[in-house]
Short mmCIF file of C-alpha atoms in Angstrom, two decimals:
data_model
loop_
_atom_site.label_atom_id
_atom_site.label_comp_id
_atom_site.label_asym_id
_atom_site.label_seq_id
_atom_site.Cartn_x
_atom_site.Cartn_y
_atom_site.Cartn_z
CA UNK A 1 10.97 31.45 -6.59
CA UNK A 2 14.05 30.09 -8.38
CA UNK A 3 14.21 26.44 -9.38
CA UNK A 4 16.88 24.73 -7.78
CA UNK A 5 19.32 23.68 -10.55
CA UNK A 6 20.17 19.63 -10.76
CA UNK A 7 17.16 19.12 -8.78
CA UNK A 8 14.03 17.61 -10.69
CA UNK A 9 10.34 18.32 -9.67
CA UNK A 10 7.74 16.06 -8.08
CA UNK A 11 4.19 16.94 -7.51
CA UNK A 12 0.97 15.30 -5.73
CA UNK A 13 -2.27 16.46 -4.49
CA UNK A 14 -4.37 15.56 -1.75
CA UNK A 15 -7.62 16.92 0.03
CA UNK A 16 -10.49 14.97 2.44
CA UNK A 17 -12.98 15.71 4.82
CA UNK A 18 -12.90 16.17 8.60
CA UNK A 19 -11.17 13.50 11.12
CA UNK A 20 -11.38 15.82 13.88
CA UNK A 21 -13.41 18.73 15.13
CA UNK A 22 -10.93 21.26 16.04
CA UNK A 23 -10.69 23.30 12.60
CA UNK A 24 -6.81 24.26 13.19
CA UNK A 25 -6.05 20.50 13.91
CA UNK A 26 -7.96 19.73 10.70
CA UNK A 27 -5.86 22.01 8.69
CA UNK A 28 -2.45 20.78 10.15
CA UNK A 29 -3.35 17.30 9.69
CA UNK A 30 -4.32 17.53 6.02
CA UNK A 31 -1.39 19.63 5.26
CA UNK A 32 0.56 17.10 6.86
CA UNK A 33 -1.46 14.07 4.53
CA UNK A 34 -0.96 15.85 1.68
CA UNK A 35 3.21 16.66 2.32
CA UNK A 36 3.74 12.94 3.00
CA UNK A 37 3.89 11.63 -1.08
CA UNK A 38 6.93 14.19 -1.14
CA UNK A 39 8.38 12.52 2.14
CA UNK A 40 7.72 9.27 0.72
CA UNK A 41 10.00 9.97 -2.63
CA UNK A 42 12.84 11.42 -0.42
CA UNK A 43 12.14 14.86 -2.03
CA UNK A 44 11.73 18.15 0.69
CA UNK A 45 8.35 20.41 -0.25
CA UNK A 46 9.45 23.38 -2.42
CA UNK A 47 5.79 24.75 -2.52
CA UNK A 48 2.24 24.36 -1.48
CA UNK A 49 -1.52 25.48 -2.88
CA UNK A 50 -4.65 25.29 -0.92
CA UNK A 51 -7.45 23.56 -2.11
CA UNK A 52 -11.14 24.15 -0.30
CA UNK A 53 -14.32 22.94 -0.51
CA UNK A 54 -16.15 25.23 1.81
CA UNK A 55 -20.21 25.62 2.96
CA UNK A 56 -20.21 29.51 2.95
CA UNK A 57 -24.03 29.43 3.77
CA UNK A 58 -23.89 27.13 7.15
CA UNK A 59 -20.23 27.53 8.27
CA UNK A 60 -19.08 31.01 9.44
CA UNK A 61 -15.62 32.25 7.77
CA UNK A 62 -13.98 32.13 10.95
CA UNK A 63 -13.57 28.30 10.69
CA UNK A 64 -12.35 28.56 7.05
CA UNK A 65 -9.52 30.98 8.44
CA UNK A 66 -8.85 28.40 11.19
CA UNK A 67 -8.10 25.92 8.46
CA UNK A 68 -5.51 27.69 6.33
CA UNK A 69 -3.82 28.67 9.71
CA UNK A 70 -3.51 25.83 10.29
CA UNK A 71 -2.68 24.06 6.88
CA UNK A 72 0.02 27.56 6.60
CA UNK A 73 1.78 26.70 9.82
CA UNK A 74 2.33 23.13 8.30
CA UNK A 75 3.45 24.37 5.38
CA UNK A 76 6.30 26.59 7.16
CA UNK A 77 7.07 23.37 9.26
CA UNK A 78 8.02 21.68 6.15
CA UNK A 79 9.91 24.86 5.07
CA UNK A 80 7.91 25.11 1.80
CA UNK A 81 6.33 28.13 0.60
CA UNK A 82 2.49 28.50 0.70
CA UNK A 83 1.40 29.64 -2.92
CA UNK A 84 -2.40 30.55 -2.89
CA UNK A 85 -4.89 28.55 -4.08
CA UNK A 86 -8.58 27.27 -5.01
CA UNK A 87 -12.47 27.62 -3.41
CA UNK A 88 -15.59 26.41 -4.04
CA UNK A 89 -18.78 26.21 -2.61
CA UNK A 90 -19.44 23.00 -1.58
CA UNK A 91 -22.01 21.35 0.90
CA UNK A 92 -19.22 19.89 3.05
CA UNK A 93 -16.18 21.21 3.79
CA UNK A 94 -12.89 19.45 2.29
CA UNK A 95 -9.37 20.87 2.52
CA UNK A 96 -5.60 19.75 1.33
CA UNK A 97 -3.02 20.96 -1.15
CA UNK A 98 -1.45 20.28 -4.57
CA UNK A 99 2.28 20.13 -3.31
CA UNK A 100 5.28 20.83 -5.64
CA UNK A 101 8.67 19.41 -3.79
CA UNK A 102 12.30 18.77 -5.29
CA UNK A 103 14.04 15.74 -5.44
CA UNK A 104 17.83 14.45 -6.37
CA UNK A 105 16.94 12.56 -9.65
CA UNK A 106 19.78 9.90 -9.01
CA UNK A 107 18.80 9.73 -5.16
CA UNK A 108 15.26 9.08 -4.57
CA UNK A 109 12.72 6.37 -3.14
CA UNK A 110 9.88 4.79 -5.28
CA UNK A 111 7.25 1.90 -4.26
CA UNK A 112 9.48 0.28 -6.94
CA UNK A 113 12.82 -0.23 -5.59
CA UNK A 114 12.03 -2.55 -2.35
CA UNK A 115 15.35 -5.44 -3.14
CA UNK A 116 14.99 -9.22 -1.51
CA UNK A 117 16.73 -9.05 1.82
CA UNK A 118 15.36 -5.67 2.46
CA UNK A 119 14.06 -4.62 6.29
CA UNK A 120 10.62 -3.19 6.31
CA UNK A 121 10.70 -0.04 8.75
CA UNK A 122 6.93 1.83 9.73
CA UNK A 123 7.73 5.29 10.97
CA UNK A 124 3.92 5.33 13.08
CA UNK A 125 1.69 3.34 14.84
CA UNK A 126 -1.67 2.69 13.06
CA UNK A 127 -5.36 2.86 13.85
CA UNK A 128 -6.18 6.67 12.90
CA UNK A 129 -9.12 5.38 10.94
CA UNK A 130 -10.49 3.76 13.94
CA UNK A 131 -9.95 6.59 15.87
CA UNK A 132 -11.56 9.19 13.75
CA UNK A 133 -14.59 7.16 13.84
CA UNK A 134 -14.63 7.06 17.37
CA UNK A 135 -13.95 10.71 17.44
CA UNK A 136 -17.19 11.39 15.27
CA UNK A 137 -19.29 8.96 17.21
CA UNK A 138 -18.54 11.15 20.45
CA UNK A 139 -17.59 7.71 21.79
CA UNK A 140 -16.24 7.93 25.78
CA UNK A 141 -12.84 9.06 25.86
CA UNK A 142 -13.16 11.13 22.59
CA UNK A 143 -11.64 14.10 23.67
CA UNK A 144 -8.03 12.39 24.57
CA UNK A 145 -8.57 10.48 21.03
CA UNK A 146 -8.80 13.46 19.42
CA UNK A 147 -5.69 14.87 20.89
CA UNK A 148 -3.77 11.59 19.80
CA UNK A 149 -4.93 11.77 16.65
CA UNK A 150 -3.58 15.09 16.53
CA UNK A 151 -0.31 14.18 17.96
CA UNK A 152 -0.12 11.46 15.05
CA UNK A 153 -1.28 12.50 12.05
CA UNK A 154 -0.18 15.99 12.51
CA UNK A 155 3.24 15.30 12.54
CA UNK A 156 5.45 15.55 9.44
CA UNK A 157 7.20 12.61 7.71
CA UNK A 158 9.94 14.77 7.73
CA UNK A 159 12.75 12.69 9.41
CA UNK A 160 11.61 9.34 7.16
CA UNK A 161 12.17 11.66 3.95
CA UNK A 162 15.78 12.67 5.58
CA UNK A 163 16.61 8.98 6.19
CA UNK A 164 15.69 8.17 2.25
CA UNK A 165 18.03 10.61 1.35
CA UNK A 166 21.07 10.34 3.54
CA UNK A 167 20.96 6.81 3.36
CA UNK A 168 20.12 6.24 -0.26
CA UNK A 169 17.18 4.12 0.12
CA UNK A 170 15.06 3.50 -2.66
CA UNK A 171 11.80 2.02 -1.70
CA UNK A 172 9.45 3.12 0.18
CA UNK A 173 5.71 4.15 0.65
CA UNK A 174 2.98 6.54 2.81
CA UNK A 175 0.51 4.77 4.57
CA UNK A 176 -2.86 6.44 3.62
CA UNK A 177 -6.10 5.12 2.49
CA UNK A 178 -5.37 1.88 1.56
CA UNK A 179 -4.00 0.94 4.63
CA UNK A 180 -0.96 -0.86 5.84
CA UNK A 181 -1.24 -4.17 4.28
CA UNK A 182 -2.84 -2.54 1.28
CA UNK A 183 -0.29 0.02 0.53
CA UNK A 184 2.29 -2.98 1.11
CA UNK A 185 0.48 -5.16 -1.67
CA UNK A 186 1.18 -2.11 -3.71
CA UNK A 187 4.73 -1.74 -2.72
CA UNK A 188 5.21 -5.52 -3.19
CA UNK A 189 3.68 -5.84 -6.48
CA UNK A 190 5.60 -2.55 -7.81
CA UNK A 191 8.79 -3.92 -6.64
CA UNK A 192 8.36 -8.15 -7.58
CA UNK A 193 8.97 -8.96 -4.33
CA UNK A 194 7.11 -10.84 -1.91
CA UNK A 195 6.76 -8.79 1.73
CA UNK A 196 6.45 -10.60 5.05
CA UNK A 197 4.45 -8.60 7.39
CA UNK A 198 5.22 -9.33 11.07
CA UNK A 199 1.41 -8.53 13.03
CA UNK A 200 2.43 -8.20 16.27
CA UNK A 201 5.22 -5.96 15.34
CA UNK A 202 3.00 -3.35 14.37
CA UNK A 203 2.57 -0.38 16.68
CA UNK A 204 -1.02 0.28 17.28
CA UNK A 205 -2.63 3.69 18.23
CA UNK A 206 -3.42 3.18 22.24
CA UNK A 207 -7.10 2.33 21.93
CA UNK A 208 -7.61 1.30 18.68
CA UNK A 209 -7.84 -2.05 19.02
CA UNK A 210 -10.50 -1.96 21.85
CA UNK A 211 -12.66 0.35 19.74
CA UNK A 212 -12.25 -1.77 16.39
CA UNK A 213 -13.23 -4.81 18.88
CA UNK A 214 -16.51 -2.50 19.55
CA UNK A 215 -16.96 -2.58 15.59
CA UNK A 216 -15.59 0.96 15.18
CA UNK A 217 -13.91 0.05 11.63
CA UNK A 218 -14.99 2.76 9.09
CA UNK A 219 -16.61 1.81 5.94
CA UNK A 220 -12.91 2.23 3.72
CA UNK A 221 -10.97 0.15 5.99
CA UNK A 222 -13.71 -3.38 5.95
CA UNK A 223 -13.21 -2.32 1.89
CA UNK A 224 -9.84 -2.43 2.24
CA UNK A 225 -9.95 -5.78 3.76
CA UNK A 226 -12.50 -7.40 1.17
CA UNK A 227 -10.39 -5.63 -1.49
CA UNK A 228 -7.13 -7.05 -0.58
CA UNK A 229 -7.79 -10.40 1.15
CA UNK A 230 -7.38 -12.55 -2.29
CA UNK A 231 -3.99 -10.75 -2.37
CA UNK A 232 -2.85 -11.91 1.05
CA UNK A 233 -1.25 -15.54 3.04
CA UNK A 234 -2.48 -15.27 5.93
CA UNK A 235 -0.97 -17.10 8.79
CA UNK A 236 -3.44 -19.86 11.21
CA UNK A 237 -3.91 -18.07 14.59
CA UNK A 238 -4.15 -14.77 13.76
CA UNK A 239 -6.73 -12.60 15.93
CA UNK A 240 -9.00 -11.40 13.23
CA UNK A 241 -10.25 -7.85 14.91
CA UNK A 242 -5.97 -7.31 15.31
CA UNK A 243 -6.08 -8.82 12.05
CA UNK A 244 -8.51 -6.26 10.57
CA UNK A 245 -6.50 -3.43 11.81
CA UNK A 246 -3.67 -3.99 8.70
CA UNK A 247 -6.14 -2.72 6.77
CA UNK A 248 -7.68 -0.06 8.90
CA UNK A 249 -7.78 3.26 5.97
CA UNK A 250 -4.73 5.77 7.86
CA UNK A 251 -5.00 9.25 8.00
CA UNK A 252 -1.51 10.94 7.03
CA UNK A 253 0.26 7.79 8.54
CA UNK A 254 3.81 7.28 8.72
CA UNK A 255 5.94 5.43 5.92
CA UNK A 256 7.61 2.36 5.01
CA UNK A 257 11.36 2.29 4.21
CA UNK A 258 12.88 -0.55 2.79
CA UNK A 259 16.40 -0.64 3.97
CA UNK A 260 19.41 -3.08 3.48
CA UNK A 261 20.18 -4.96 6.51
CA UNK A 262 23.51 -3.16 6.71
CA UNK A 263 21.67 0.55 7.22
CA UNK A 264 18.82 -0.58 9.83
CA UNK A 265 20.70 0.24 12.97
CA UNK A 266 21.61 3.76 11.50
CA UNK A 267 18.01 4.10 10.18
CA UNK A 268 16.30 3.14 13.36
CA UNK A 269 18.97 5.53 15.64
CA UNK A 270 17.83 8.06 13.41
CA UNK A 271 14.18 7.75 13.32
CA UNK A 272 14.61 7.54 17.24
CA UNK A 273 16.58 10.52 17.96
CA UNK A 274 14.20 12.39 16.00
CA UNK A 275 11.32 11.03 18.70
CA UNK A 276 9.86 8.91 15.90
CA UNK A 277 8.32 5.56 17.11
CA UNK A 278 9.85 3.41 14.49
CA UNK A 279 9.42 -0.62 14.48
CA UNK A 280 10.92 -3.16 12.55
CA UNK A 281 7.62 -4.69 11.09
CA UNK A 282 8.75 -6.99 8.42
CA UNK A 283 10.97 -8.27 5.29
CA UNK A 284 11.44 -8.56 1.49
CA UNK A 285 11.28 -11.95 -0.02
CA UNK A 286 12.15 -13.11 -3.33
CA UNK A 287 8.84 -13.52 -5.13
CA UNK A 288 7.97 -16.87 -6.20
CA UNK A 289 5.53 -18.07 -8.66
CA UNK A 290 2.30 -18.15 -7.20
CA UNK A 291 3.10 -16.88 -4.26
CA UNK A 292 0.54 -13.96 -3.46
CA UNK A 293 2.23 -10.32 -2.75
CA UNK A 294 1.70 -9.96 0.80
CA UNK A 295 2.29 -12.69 4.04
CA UNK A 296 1.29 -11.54 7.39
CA UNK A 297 2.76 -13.50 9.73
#
């Protein structure tokens, strides 16, 4: 493998346990969480290493084979190369990569370069985190959530990377662990701007709200929440289960572009000829003193 020349070098690693049962799925979606940092930077996966934690003496082989299939096949998707890797024994199985990808040094996205005036554009609904809880509680209905989660989380960030590049954006951010809002603190506070986060807006996973109303939040997403909450205006009327959900942890969720207000009808045709289910969730403010990181509205 040749480096490509003018192009500079980004690399991230990511790995977790299982949010589904199906041990393809599981390797697609945490190939797909892992390729999303790349996404997020504008950059295109060059090349990919497996990382396993695997329980040789209770799980057969078989289902470590059906998770590199399936973390391969997402690897191809992206059009990277899939470069070996790392095992260990391990009581419970884990699985991601340590991606490599390539970026245009004088073209690229950082959770530093959201500008006042900016549009905030998420590229997926949220609620995975509720989901995958309901999933492993075998709650009624699991089976379909399973197959949505799938549907979600296995899909690449591809297009959002393609927008970052073609239309020179320069901040943005995956939604992972820390969920939306937190991951938007982040973006705010790395930038100096003040975000406005529109609630209702937000695209939610069909079901996840009913099951976080059943209490189905996992343990990272109520930290999340306590974590954050100092950080955050929060507007009177506000339905606190909905509420709770900007904070519910996401499972290789979709990004956050900050784009000029001149580029948000070509970013959102984009995003929607490529069958994304972009929203228009928010704005940049200018920051003012005092002023905590992160309205939701």
């Amino acid at each position: 493998m040749s480096f490509p020349a003018g192009k500079a070098l980004v690399q991230t690693v990511d790995f977790f346990t299982p949010v589904v049962n199906d041990p393809y799925r599981f390797g697609r979606i945490a190939a797909a969480n892992a390729l999303s940092d790349v996404y997020a930077m504008g950059g295109e996966p060059w090349a990919a290493m497996n990382i396993v934690c695997f329980p040789a003496d209770r799980l057969p082989m078989s289902v470590l084979a059906e998770v590199l299939r399936g973390g391969k096949d997402t690897v191809e998707e992206a059009g990277a190369v899939p470069s070996g890797g790392h095992s260990v024994d391990d009581p419970e199985i884990k699985y991601g990569l340590a991606v490599s990808g390539i970026v245009d040094p004088d073209r690229f996205a950082s959770n530093r370069g959201v500008r006042p005036g900016d549009e905030l554009i998420l590229t997926k609904p949220i609620g995975t985190g509720v989901l995958a809880t309901a999933v492993k509680g075998e709650m009624p209905g699991c089976d379909e959530m399973e197959d949505l989660l799938f549907e979600t989380c296995g899909r690449l960030n591809k297009t959002g990377g393609m927008v970052i590049r073609e239309l020179g954006l320069t901040g943005a951010t995956d939604i992972t662990g820390f969920g939306l809002g937190g991951h938007m603190i982040e973006l705010a506070e790395a930038s100096r701007v003040t975000l406005e986060l529109r609630m209702h807006d937000v695209p939610l996973l069909p079901g996840a709200l009913d099951m976080a109303s059943m209490g189905l939040l996992p343990a990272g997403s109520i930290c999340n929440r306590r974590h954050y909450l100092p950080k955050v205006r929060v507007a009177d009327g506000l339905d606190p289960v909905h509420f709770d959900m900007m904070f519910d942890a996401q499972t290789s969720g979709g990004l956050i572009l900050a784009v000029p207000p001149g580029l948000v009808a070509r970013a959102m045709t984009m995003l929607e000829r490529a069958g994304e289910p972009a929203a228009l969730v928010g704005r940049a403010l200018p920051a003012a003193a005092g002023d905590p990181p992160l309205a939701i509205v």
